[in-house]
Coordinates of C-alpha atoms and ligand atoms in Angstrom, one line a residue:
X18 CA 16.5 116.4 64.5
X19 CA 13.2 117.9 65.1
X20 CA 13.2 117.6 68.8
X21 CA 13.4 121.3 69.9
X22 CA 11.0 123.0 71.7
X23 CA 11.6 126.2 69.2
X24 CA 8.5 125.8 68.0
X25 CA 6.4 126.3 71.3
X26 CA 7.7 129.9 70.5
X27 CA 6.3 132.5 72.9
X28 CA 6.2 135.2 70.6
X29 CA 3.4 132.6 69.2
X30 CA 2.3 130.2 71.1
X31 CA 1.8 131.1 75.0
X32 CA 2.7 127.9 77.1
X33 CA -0.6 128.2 79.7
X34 CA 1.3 127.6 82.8
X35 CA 3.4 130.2 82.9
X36 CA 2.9 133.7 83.2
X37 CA 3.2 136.4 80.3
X38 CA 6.3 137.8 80.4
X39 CA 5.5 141.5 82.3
X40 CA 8.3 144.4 81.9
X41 CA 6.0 147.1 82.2
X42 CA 7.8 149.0 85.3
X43 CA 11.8 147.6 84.6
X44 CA 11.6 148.6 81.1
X45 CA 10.6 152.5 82.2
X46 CA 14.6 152.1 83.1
X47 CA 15.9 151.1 79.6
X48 CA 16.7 153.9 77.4
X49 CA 14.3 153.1 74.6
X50 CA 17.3 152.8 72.2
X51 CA 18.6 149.7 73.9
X52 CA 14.9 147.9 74.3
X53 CA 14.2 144.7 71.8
X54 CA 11.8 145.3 69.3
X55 CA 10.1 141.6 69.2
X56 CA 10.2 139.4 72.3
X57 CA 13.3 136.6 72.1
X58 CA 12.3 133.4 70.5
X59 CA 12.4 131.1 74.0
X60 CA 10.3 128.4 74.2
X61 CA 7.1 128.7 76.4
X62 CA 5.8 125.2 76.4
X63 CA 3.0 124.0 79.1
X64 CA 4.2 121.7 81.3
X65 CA 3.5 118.2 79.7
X66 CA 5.4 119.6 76.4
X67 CA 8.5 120.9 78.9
X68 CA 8.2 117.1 80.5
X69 CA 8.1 115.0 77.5
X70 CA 10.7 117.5 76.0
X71 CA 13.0 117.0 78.4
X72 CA 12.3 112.8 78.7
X73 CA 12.8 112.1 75.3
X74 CA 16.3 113.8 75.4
X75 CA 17.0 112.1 78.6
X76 CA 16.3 108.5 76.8
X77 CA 18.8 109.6 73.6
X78 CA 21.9 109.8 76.0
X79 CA 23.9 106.4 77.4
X80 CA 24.2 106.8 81.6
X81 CA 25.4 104.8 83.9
X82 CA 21.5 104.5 84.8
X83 CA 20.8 102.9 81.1
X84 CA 24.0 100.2 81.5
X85 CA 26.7 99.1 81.9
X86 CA 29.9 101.4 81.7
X87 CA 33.2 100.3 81.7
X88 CA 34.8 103.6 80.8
X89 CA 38.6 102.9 82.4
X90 CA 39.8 105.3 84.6
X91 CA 36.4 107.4 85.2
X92 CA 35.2 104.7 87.8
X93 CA 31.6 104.7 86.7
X94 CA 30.2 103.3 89.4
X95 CA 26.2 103.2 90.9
X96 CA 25.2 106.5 92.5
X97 CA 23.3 105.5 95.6
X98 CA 19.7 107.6 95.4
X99 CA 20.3 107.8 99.3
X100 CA 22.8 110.4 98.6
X101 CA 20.3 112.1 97.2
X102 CA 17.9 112.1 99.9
X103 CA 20.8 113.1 102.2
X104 CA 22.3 116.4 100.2
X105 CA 18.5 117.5 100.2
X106 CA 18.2 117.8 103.4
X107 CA 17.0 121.4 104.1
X108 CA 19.9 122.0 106.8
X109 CA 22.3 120.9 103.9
X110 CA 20.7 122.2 101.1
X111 CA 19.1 125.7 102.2
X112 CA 22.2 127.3 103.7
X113 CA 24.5 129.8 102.3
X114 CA 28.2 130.1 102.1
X115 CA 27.9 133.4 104.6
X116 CA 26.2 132.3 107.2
X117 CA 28.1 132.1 110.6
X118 CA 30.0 129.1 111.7
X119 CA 27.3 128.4 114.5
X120 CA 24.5 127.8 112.4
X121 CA 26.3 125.6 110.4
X122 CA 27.6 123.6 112.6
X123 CA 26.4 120.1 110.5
X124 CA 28.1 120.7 107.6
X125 CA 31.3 121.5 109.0
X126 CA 31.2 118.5 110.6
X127 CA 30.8 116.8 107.8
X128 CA 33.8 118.6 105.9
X129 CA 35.9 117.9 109.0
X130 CA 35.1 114.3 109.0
X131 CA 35.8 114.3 105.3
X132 CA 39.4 115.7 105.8
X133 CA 39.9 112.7 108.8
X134 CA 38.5 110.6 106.4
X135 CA 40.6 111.1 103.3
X136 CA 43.8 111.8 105.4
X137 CA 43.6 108.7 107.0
X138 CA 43.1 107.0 103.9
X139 CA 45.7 108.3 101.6
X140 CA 48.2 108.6 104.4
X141 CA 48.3 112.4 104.6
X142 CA 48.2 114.6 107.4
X143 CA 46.0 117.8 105.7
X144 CA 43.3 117.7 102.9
X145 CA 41.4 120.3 101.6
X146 CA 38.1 120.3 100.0
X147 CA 38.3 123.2 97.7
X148 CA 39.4 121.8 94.4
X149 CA 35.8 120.9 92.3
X150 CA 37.9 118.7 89.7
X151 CA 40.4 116.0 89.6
X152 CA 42.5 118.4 87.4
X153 CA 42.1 121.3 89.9
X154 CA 43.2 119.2 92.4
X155 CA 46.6 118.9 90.8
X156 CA 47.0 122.0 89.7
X157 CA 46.7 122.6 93.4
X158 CA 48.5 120.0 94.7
X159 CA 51.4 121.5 92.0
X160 CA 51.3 125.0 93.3
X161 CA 51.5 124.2 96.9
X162 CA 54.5 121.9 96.0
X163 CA 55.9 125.3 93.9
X164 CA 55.7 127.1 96.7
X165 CA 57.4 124.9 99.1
X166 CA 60.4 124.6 97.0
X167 CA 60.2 128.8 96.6
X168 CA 60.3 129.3 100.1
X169 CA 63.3 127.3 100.4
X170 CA 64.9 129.1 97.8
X171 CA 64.8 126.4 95.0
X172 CA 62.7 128.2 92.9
X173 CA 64.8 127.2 90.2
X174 CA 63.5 123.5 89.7
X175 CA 61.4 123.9 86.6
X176 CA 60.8 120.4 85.7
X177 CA 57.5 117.9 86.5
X178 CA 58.2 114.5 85.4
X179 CA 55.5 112.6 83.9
X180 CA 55.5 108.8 82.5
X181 CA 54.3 108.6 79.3
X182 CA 51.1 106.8 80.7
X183 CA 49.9 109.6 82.4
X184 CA 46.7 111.0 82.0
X185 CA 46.6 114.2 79.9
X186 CA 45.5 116.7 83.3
X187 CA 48.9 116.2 85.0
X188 CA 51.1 117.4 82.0
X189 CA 48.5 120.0 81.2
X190 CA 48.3 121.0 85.4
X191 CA 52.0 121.2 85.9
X192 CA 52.5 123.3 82.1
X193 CA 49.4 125.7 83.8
X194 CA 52.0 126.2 87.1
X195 CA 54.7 127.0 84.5
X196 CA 56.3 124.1 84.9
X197 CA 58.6 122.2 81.7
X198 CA 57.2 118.6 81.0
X199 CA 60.0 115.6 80.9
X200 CA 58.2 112.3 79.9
X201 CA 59.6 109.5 80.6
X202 CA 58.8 106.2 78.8
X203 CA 57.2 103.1 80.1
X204 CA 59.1 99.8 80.5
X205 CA 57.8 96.8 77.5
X206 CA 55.3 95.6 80.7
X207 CA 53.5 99.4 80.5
X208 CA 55.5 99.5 84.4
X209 CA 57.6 102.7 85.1
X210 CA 61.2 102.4 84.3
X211 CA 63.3 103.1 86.8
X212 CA 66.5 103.5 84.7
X213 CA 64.9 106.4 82.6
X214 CA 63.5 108.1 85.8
X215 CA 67.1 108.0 87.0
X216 CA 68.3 109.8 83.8
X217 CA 65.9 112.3 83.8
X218 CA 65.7 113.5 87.5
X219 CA 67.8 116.0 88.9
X220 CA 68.6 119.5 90.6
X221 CA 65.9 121.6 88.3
X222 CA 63.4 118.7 89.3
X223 CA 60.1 120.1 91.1
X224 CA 58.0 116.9 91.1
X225 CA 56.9 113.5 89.9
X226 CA 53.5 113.1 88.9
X227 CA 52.1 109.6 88.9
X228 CA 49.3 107.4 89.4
X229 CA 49.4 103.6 90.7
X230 CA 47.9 101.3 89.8
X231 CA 49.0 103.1 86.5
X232 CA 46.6 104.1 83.8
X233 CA 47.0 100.4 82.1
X234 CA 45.5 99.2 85.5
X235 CA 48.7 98.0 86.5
X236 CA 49.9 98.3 90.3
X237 CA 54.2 99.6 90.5
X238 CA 55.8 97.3 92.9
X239 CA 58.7 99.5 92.4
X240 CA 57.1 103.1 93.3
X241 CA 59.2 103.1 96.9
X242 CA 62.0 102.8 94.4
X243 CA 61.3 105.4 92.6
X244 CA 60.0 107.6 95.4
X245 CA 63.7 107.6 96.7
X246 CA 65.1 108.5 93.4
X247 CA 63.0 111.8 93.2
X248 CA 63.3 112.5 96.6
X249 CA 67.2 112.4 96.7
X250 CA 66.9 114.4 94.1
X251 CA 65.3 117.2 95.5
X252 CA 61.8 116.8 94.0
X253 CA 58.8 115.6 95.6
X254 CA 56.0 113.3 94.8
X255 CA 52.5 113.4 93.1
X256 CA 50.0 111.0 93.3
X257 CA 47.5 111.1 90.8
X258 CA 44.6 109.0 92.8
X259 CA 41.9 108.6 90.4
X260 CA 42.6 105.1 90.5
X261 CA 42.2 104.7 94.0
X262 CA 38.9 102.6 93.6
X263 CA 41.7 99.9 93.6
X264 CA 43.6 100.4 96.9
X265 CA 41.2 101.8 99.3
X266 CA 42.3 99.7 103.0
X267 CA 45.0 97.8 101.5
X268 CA 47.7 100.7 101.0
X269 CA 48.2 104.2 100.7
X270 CA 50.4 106.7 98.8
X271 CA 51.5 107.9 102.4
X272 CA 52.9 104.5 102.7
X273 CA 54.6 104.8 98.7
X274 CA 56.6 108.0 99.9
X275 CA 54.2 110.6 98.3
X276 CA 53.9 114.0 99.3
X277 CA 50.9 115.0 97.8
X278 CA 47.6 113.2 96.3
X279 CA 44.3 114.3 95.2
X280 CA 40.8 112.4 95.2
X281 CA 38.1 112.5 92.6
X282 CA 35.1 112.3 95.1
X283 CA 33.5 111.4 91.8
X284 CA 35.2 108.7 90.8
X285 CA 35.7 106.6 94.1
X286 CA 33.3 108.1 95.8
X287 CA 30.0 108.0 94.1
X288 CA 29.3 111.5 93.5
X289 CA 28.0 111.4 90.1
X290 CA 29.9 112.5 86.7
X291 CA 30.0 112.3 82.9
X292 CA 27.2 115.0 82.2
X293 CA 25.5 113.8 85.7
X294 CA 26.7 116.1 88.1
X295 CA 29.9 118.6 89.2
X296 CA 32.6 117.1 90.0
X297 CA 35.1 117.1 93.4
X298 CA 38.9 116.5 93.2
X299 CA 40.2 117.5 97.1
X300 CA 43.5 117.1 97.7
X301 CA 46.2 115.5 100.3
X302 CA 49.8 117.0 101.3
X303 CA 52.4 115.7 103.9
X304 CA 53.1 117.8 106.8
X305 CA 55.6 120.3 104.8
X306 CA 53.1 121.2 102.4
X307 CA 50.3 121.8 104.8
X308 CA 50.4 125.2 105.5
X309 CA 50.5 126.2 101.7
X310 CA 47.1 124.6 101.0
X311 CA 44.3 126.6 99.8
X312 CA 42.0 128.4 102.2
X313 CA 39.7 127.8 104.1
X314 CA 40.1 124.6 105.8
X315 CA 37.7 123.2 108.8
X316 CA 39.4 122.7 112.3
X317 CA 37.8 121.1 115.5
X318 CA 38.0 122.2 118.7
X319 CA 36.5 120.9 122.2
X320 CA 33.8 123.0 123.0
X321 CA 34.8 123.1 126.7
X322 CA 38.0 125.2 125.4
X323 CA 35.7 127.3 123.1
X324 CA 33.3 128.1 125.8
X325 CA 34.0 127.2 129.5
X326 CA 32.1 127.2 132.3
X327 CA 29.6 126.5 129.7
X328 CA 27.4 123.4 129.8
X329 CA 28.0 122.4 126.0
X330 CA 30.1 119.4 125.8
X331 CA 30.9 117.8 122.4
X332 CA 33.1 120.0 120.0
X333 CA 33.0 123.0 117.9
X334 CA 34.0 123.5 114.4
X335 CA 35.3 126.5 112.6
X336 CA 36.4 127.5 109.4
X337 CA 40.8 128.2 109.5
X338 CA 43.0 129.7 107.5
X339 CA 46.1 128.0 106.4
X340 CA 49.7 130.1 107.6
X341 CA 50.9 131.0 103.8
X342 CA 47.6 129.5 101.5
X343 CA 48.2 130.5 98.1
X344 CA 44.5 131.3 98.1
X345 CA 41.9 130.2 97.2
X346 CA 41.0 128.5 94.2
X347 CA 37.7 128.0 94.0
X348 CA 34.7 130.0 94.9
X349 CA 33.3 129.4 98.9
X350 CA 33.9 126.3 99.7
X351 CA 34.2 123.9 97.0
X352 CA 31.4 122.4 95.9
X353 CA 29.6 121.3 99.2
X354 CA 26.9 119.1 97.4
X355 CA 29.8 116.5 96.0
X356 CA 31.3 116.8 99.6
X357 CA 28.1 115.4 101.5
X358 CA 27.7 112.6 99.1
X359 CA 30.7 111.2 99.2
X360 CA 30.2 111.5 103.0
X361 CA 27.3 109.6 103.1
X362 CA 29.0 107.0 100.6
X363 CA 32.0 106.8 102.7
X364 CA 30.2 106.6 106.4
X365 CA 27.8 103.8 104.8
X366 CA 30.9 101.9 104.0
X367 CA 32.8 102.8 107.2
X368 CA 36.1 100.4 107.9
X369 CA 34.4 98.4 104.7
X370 CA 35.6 100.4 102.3
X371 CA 38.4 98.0 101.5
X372 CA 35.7 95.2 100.4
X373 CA 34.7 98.3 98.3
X374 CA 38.4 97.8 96.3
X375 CA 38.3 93.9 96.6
X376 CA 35.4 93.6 94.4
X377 CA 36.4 96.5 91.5
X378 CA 39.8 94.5 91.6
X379 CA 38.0 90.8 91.5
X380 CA 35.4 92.2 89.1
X381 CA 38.3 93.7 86.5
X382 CA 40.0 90.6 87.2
X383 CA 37.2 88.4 86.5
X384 CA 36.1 90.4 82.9
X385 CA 39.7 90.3 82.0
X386 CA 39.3 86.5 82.3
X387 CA 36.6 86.2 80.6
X388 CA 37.2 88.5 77.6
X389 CA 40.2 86.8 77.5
X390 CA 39.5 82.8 77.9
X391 CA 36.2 82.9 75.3
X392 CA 34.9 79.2 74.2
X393 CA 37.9 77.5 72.5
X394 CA 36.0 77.4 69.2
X395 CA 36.4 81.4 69.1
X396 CA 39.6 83.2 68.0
X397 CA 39.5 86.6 69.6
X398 CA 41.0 88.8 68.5
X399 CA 42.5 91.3 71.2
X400 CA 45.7 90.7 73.3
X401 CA 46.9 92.5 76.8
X402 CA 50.2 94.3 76.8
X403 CA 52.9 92.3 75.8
X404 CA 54.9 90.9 79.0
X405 CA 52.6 92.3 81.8
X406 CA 51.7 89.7 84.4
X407 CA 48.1 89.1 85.3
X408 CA 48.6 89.0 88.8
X409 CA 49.2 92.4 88.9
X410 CA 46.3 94.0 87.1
X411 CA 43.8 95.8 89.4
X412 CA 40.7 97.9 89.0
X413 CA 40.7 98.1 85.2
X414 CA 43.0 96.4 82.3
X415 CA 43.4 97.5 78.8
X416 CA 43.4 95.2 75.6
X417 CA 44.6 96.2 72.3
X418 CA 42.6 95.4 69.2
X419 CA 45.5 95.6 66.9
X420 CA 45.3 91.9 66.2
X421 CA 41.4 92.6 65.0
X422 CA 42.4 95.3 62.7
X423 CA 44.9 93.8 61.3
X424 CA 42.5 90.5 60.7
X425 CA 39.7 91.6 59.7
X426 CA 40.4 95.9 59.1
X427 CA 38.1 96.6 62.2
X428 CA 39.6 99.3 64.6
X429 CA 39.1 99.5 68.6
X430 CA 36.8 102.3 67.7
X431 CA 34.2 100.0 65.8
X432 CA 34.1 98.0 68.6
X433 CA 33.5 100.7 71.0
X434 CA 30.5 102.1 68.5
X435 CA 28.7 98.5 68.1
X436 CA 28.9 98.1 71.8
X437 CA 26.1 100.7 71.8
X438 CA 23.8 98.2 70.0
X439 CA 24.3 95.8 72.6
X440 CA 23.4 98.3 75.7
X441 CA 27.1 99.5 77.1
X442 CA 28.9 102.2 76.9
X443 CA 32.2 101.6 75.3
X444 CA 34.9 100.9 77.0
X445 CA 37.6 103.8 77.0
X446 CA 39.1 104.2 74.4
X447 CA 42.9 104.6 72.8
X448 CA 44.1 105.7 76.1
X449 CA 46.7 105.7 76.9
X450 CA 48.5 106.0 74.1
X451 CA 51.2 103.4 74.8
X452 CA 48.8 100.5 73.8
X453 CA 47.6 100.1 70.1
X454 CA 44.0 100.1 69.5
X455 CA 43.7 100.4 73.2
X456 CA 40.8 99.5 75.0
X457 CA 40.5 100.1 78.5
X458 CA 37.9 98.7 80.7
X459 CA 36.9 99.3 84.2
X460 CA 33.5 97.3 85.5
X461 CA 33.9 99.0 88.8
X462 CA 32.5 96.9 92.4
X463 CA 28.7 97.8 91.5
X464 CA 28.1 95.5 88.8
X465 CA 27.0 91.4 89.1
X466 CA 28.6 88.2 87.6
X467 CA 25.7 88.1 85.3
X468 CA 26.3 91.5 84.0
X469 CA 29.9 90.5 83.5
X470 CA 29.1 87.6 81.8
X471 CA 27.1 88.4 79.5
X472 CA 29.3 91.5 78.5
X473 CA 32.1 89.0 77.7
X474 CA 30.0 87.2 75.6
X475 CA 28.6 90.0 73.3
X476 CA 32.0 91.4 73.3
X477 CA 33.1 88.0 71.7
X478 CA 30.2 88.0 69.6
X479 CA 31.0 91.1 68.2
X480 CA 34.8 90.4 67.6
X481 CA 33.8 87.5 65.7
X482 CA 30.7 89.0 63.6
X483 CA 30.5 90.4 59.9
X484 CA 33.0 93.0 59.7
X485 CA 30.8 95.2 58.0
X486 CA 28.0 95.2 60.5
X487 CA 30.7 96.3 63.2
X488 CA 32.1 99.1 60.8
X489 CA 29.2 100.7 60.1
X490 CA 28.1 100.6 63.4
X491 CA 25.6 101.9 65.5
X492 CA 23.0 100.7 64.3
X493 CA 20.3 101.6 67.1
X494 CA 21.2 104.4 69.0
X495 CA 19.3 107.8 68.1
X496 CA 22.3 109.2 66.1
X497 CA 24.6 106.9 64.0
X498 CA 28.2 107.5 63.4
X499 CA 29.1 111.3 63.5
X500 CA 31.9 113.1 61.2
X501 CA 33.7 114.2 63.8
X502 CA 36.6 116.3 61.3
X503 CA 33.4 118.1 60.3
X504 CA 31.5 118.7 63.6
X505 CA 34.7 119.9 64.5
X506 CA 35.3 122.2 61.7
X507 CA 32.0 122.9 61.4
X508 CA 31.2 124.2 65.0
X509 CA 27.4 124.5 65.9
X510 CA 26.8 125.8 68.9
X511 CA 23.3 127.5 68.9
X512 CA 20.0 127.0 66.6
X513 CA 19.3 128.9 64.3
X514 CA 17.4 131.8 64.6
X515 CA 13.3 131.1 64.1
X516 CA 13.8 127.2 63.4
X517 CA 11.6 124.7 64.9
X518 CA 14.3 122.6 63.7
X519 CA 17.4 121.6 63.1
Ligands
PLP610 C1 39.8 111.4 85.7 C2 41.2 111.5 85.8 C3 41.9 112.7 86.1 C4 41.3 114.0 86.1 O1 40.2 114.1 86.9 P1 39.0 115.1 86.6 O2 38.1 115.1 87.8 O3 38.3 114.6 85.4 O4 39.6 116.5 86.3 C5 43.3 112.6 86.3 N1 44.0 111.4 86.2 C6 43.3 110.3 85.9 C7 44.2 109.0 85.8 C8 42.0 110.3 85.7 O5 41.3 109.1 85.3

């Protein structure tokens, strides 16, 4: 690669529009044994170099701003540029953390409304904002839930139960609370199975952690079931709602018997991920879990109570603390930036948000049709999970491409790299683990017939091309297939010293 800007070295070259680098009075301070002898080697390009640098490595990366992106489970939706426009506004953007409640009276309306907002949605009665990942969220979620059962002096339960379709976080969340991991296996249709949750609950259960619809895009009819089964045991109930781009308005883990859920604001909600931004994973307890959550929280009061006899009338909004928080877990509030997008996301949709889950379910549905019904004349080959009905996929489906590898000796991961020369990202893939070869695709409610379309047919197109082309594949993008055992082994993390290359 020679495209480093190393070699506009400023020990060399001075980039024009910036100004030499002055010490003179700060370095008075440094006891001359611990000064540099030769300035560092950064770059001091001029301004066109800086651009150009900076555009050319912006046009080697896939976004969800270059095509399409049916990464299951990450929910890579459009980010609306008006969310932008909105988070830069200078009574948003210019504040600090520190400043008193009544100059910041916008913004904690907005988090307030946020908390309505998600409550109401998931079926909760308290949300917080803190968490700034999906992951954080549980571990949250997981340590209020700790704490509840401490306080009622079953400290003892020491086991989360996990199907073995969960994603990684909630074992890895629950193992970071010091919780024991029991992992139950999915029925032959990818569902839960209710016979081995029976079997493996008990008094030294803490929780369940799931998600539904499950990680093969599948929704559990049975979940109240299973609710009732943890419950009576003593444990309580985790929903994992990254795939809630699927039941938005139609139902809510309230509603399933959960008792606590978390959100990833940027996966439902637009904020932007995957290299493109920070992240937001807030989370959603029952009543009994409330006043464990983390500090601070926002609170609304009439403003005739907060000042009266005064002429205000409206409300005020102030930040509270909750009765035993376990603290905080992330630095001020969260990250505020994610917070107002998905605020601007959500009050565009309003009550609409449900058509917001209609189309991610109709478009899955329809690419699931359409990967799977190609031109008679084609054999394709990739199959869904054996036994799972069709009528109950949702937002995303899997497919495994055992059948192709076995054909033809071309795995799910040669698909996933030639789908670069065609324009997408690849699908995600071999998660979860319980499919072979899996493939896992989610088209999300932003994208058009016409981009479905014509995904289905280059996905048949490349199932039924030269197996060679596929393996060696890509054949366009900027880098071509990596050794991943050697990157791995071989870490390298900065460049080397005085290179304008490397
Ligand atoms: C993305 C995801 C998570 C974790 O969320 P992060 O924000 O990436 O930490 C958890 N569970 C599922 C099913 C996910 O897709």
């Amino acid at each position: 690669m020679t495209d480093t800007i190393f070699h506009f070295n400023g020990a060399e070259n001075a980039g024009w529009s910036q100004p030499p680098p002055s010490m003179d009075e700060a370095i008075k301070h440094v006891p001359e044994n611990m000064r540099r002898r030769n300035l560092p080697s950064w770059p001091r390009a001029s301004e066109p170099e800086l651009v150009r640098h900076y555009t050319k490595l912006s046009q080697k990366n896939f976004g969800i701003d270059t095509g399409f992106y049916p990464l299951g489970s990450c929910t890579m939706k459009h980010n609306p540029r008006l969310n932008e426009k909105i988070v830069q506004n200078p009574g948003i953007d210019r504040i600090h953390p520190l400043q008193p409640e009544s100059q910041v009276q916008g913004l904690l309306a907005i988090y307030y409304e946020m908390q309505e907002m998600l409550a109401i949605c998931s079926g909760m009665d308290s949300v917080t904002l803190q968490p700034v990942a999906g992951a954080q969220g549980e571990f949250t979620a997981i340590r209020c839930i700790q704490e509840y059962h401490r306080e009622r002096g079953e400290g003892y339960r020491d086991k989360v139960i996990v199907p073995d379709s969960a994603h990684g976080t909630n074992p890895a969340s629950a193992s970071m609370c010091g919780y024991q991991i029991i992992e139950i296996p999915s029925g032959d249709d990818g569902r839960i199975d209710l016979e081995a949750l029976r079997s493996a609950v008990g008094d030294d259960t803490a929780a369940m952690m799931i998600t539904n619809p499950s990680t093969l895009g599948v929704f559990e009819p049975e979940i109240a079931k299973a609710t009732e089964i943890v419950h009576s045991a003593g444990g309580q109930m985790y929903y994992d709602g990254a795939n809630f781009n699927a039941i938005l308005g139609k139902t809510d883990p309230g509603r399933m018997g959960f008792d606590a859920v978390h959100y990833n604001l940027h996966k439902t909600f637009s904020q932007p991920h995957g290299g493109g931004g920070p992240g937001s994973g807030p989370i959603g307890v029952k009543g009994h879990l409330s006043k464990f959550l983390p500090t601070p929280l926002v609170e609304r009061r009439e403003l005739s109570d907060v000042d009266p006899g005064g002429v205000g009338d409206g409300f005020w909004y102030h930040w509270t603390s909750p009765e035993c928080s376990i603290g905080k877990v992330q630095q001020w509030n969260g990250n505020a930036g994610a917070v107002v997008r998905a605020w601007a996301f959500y009050r565009r949709y309003g009550r609409d948000l449900e058509r917001m889950s209609e189309h991610a379910v109709l478009n899955a549905n329809y690419l699931r049709f359409k990967i799977m019904n190609p031109d008679p004349k084609l054999s394709i080959h990739a199959m869904p999970v054996e036994g799972c009905p069709a009528d109950v996929v949702k937002h995303e489906f899997t497919l495994s491409m055992s059948p192709l590898k076995e054909a033809t000796g071309v795995t799910g991961k040669d698909v996933a790299k030639r789908l670069l020369d065609f324009g997408y990202m690849s699908p995600t893939l071999y998660f979860p683990q319980i499919v072979p070869e899996c493939l896992m695709f989610e088209p999300t409610e932003t994208e058009s017939k016409e981009v479905l379309d014509k995904f289905a047919d280059d996905f048949h197109t490349i199932l039924t091309e030269d197996p060679e082309v596929v393996l060696s594949a890509p054949h366009t993008t900027p880098v071509g297939r990596v050794d991943e055992v050697w990157a791995a082994r071989n870490l390298i993390l900065r460049f080397p010293k005085g290179e304008g290359s490397s």
